[in-house]
Tab-separated table of C-alpha atoms and ligand atoms in Angstrom:
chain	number	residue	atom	x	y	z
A	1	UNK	CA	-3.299	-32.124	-9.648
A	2	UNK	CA	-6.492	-31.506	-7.690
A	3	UNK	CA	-7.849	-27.722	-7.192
A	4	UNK	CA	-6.704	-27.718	-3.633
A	5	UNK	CA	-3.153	-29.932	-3.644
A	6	UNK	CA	-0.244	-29.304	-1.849
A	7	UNK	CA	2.683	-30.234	-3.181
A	8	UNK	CA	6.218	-30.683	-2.544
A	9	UNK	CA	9.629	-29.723	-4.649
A	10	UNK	CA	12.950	-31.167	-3.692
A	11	UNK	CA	14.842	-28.570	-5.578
A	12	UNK	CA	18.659	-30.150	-6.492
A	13	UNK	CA	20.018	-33.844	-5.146
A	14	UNK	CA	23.491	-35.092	-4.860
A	15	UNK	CA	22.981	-38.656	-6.044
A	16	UNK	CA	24.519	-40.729	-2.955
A	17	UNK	CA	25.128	-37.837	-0.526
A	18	UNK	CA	21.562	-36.353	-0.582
A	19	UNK	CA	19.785	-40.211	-0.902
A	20	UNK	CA	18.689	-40.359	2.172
A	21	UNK	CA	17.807	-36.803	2.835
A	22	UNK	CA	15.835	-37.047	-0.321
A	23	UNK	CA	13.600	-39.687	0.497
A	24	UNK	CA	13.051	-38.519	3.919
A	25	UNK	CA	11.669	-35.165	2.186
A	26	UNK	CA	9.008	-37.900	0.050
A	27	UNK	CA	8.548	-39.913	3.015
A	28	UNK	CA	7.584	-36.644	5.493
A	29	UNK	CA	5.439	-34.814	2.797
A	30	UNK	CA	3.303	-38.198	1.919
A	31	UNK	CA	3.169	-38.514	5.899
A	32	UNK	CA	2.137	-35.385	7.068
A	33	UNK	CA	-0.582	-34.629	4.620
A	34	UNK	CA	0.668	-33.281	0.964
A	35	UNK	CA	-0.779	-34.677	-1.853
A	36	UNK	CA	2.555	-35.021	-4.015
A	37	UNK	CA	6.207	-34.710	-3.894
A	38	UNK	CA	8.478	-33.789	-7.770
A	39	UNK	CA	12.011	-35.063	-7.089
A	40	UNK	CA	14.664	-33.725	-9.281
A	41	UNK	CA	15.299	-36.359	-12.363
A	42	UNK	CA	18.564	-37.672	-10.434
A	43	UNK	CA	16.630	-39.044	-7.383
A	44	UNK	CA	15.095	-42.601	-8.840
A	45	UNK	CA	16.403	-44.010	-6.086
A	46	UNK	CA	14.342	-42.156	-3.309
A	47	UNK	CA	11.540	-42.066	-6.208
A	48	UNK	CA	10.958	-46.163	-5.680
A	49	UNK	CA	11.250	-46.175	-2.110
A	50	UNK	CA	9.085	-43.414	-1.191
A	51	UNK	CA	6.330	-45.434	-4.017
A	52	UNK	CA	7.193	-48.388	-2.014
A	53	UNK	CA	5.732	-47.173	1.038
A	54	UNK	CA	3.055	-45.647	-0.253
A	55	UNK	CA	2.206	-48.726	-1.879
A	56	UNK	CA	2.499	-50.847	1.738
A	57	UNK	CA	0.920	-48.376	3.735
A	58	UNK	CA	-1.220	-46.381	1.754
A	59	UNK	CA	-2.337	-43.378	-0.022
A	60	UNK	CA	-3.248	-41.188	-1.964
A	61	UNK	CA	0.367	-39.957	-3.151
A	62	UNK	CA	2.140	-38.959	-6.088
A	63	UNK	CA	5.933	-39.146	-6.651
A	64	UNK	CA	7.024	-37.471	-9.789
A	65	UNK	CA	10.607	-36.519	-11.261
A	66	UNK	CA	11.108	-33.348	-13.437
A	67	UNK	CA	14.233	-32.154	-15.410
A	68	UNK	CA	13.135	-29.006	-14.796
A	69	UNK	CA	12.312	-28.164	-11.175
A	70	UNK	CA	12.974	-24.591	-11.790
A	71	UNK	CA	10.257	-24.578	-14.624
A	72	UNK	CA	8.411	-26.455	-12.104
A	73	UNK	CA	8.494	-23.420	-9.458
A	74	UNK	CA	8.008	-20.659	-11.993
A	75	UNK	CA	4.782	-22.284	-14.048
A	76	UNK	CA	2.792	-23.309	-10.520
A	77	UNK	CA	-0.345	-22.482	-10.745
A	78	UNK	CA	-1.089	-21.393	-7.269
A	79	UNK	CA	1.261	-19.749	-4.036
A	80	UNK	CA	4.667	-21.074	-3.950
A	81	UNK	CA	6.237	-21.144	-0.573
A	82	UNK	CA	9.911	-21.780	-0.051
A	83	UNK	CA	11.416	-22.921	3.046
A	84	UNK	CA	14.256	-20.635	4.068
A	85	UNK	CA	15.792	-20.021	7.180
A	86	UNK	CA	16.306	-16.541	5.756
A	87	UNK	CA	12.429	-16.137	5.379
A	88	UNK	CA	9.926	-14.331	7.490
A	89	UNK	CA	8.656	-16.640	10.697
A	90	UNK	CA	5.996	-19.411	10.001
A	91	UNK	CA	4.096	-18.216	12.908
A	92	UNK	CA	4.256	-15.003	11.440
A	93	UNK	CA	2.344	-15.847	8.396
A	94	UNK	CA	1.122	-19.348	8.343
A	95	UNK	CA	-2.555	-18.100	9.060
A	96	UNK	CA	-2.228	-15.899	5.621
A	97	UNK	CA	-1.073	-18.896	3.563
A	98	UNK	CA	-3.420	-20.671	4.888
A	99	UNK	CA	-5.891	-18.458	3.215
A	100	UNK	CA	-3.814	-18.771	-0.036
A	101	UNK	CA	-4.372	-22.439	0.225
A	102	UNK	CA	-8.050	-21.804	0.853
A	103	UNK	CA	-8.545	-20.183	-2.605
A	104	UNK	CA	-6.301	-22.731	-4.876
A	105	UNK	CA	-2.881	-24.934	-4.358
A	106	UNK	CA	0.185	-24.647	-2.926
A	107	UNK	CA	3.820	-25.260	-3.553
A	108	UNK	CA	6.354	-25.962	-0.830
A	109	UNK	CA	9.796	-25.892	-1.953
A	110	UNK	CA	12.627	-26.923	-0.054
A	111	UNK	CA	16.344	-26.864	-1.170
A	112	UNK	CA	19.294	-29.602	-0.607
A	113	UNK	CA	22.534	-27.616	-1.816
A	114	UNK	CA	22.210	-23.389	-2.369
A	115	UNK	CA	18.766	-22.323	-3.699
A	116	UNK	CA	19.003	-19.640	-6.876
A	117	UNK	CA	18.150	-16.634	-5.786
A	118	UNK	CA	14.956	-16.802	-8.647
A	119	UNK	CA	13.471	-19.064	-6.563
A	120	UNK	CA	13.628	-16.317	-3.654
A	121	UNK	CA	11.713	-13.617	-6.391
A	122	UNK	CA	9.193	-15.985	-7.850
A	123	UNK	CA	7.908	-17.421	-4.219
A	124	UNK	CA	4.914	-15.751	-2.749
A	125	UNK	CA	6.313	-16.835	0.655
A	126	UNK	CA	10.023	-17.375	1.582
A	127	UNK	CA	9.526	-18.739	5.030
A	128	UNK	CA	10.969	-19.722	7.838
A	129	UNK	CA	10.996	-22.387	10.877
A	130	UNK	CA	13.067	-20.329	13.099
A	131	UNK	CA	15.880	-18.197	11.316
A	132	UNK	CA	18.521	-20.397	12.330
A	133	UNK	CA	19.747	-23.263	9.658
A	134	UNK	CA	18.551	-27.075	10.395
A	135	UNK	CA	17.224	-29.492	7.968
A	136	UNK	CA	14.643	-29.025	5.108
A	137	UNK	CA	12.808	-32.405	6.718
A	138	UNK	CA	11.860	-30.562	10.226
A	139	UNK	CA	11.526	-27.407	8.515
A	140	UNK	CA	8.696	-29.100	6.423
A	141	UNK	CA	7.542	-31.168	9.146
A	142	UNK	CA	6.849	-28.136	11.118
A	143	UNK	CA	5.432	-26.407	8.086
A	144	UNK	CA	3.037	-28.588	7.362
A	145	UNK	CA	1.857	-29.393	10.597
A	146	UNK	CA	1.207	-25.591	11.012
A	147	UNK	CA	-0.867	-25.420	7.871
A	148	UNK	CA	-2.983	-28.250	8.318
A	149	UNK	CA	-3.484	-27.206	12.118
A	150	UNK	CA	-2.567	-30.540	13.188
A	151	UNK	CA	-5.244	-32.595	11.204
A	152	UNK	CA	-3.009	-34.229	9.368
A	153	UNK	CA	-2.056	-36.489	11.897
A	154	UNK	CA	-5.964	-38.087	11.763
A	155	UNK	CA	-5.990	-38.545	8.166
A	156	UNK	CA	-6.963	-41.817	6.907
A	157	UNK	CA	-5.468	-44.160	4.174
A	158	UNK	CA	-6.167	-45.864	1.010
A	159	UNK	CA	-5.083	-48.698	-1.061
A	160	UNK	CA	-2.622	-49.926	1.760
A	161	UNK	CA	-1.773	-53.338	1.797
A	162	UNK	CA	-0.693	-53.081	5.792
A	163	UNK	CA	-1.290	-50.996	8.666
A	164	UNK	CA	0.500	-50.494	11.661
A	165	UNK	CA	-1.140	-50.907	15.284
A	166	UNK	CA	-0.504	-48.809	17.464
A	167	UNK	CA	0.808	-50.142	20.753
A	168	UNK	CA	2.191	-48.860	23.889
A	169	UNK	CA	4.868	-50.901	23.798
A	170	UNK	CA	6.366	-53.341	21.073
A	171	UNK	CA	5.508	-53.542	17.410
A	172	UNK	CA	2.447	-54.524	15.515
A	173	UNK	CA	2.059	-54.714	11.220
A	174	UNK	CA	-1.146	-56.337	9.750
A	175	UNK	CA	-2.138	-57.078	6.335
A	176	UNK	CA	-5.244	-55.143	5.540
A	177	UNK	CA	-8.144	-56.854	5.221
A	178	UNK	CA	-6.832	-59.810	7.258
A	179	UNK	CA	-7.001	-60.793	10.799
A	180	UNK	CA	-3.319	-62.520	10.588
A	181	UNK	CA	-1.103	-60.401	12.763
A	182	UNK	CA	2.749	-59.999	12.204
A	183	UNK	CA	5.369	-58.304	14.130
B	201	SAM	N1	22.780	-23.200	2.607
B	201	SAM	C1	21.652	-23.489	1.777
B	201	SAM	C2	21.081	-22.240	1.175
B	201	SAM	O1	21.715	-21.228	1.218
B	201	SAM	O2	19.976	-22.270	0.663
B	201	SAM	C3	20.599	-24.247	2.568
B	201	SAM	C4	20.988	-25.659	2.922
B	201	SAM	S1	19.877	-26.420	4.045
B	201	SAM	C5	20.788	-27.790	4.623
B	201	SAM	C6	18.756	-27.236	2.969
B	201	SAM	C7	17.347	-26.740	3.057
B	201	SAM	O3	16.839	-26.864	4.383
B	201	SAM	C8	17.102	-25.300	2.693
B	201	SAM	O4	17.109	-25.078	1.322
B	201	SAM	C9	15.728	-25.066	3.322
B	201	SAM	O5	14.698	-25.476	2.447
B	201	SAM	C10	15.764	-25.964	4.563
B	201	SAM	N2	15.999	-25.209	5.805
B	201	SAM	C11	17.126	-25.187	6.540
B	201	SAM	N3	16.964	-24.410	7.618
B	201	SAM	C12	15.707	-23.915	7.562
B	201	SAM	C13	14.933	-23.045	8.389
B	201	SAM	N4	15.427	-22.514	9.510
B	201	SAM	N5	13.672	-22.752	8.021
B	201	SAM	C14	13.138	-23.284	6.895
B	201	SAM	N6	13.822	-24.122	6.072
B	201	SAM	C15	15.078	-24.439	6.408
């Protein structure tokens, strides 16, 4: 964990039902600019195919699975936030979390089934991306890209064995470090 991280919790997964959802919590996180996602100890599944990705297209990015996510959530080390669409509105408070992230590192929890309502008590921040109920990928999509102000979407990559280019039209993958193209 680095001073400053942000990380992710997927708190509960429904082997098979919640597989996809899972991963697309990983996949979204590593994408938009957190440093690490913890998967509940059910989700290997998700677990190799968000490291897959990160290995093809780059990092860094941590995937971890815990037996304990609640232990996770109460022994953070930093401001826990947990996505709610019972919490107060991200534009409400994004700019004072954004201080909180200033000073150490961050938690961003997001639920798949009913959250306990500890998890309500211990977070510094129980907020949400509009108070009506969606998904817990937009509502950290959103989240994040209101905390990083956008510059998430410039960040650069390591250790990526292909990168896309970007096109107008059609669809371009290159090996790094390679001018062989591939569609
Ligand atoms: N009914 C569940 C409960 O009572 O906690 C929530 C299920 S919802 C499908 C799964 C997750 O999506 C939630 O735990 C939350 O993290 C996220 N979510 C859904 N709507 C949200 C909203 N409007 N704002 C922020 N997060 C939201």
């Amino acid at each position: 964990m680095n001073d400053h991280e942000v990380a992710v919790l997927r708190l509960g997964h429904r082997p098979g039902r919640d597989n996809r959802m899972t991963t697309h919590v990983g996949l979204t996180a590593r994408a938009l600019g957190a440093d690490r996602v913890v998967l509940t100890g059910n989700a290997t599944q998700s677990r190799e195919t968000i490291e897959d990705i990160t290995a093809r297209f780059g990092g860094p990015f941590v995937v971890e699975q815990t037996e304990e996510p609640k232990r996770v959530v109460s022994e953070f080390p930093g401001s826990v936030v947990h996505l709610t669409m019972y919490g107060l509105p991200v534009q409400d408070v994004a700019a004072d979390i954004r201080a909180d992230h200033r000073a150490g590192p961050l938690l961003v929890v997001v639920g798949a089934e009913k959250v306990p309502f500890d998890v309500y008590e211990r977070a510094d921040w129980n907020v949400a991306v509009t108070n009506q109920p969606h998904s817990e990928v937009a509502g950290l999509a959103v989240f994040l890209d209101r905390l990083f102000e956008g510059r998430e979407l410039e960040r650069e990559w390591t250790d990526a064995t292909h990168r896309v280019i970007p096109k107008a039209t059609g669809k371009r993958v290159e090996p790094v470090g390679s001018d062989d193209g591939g569609e």
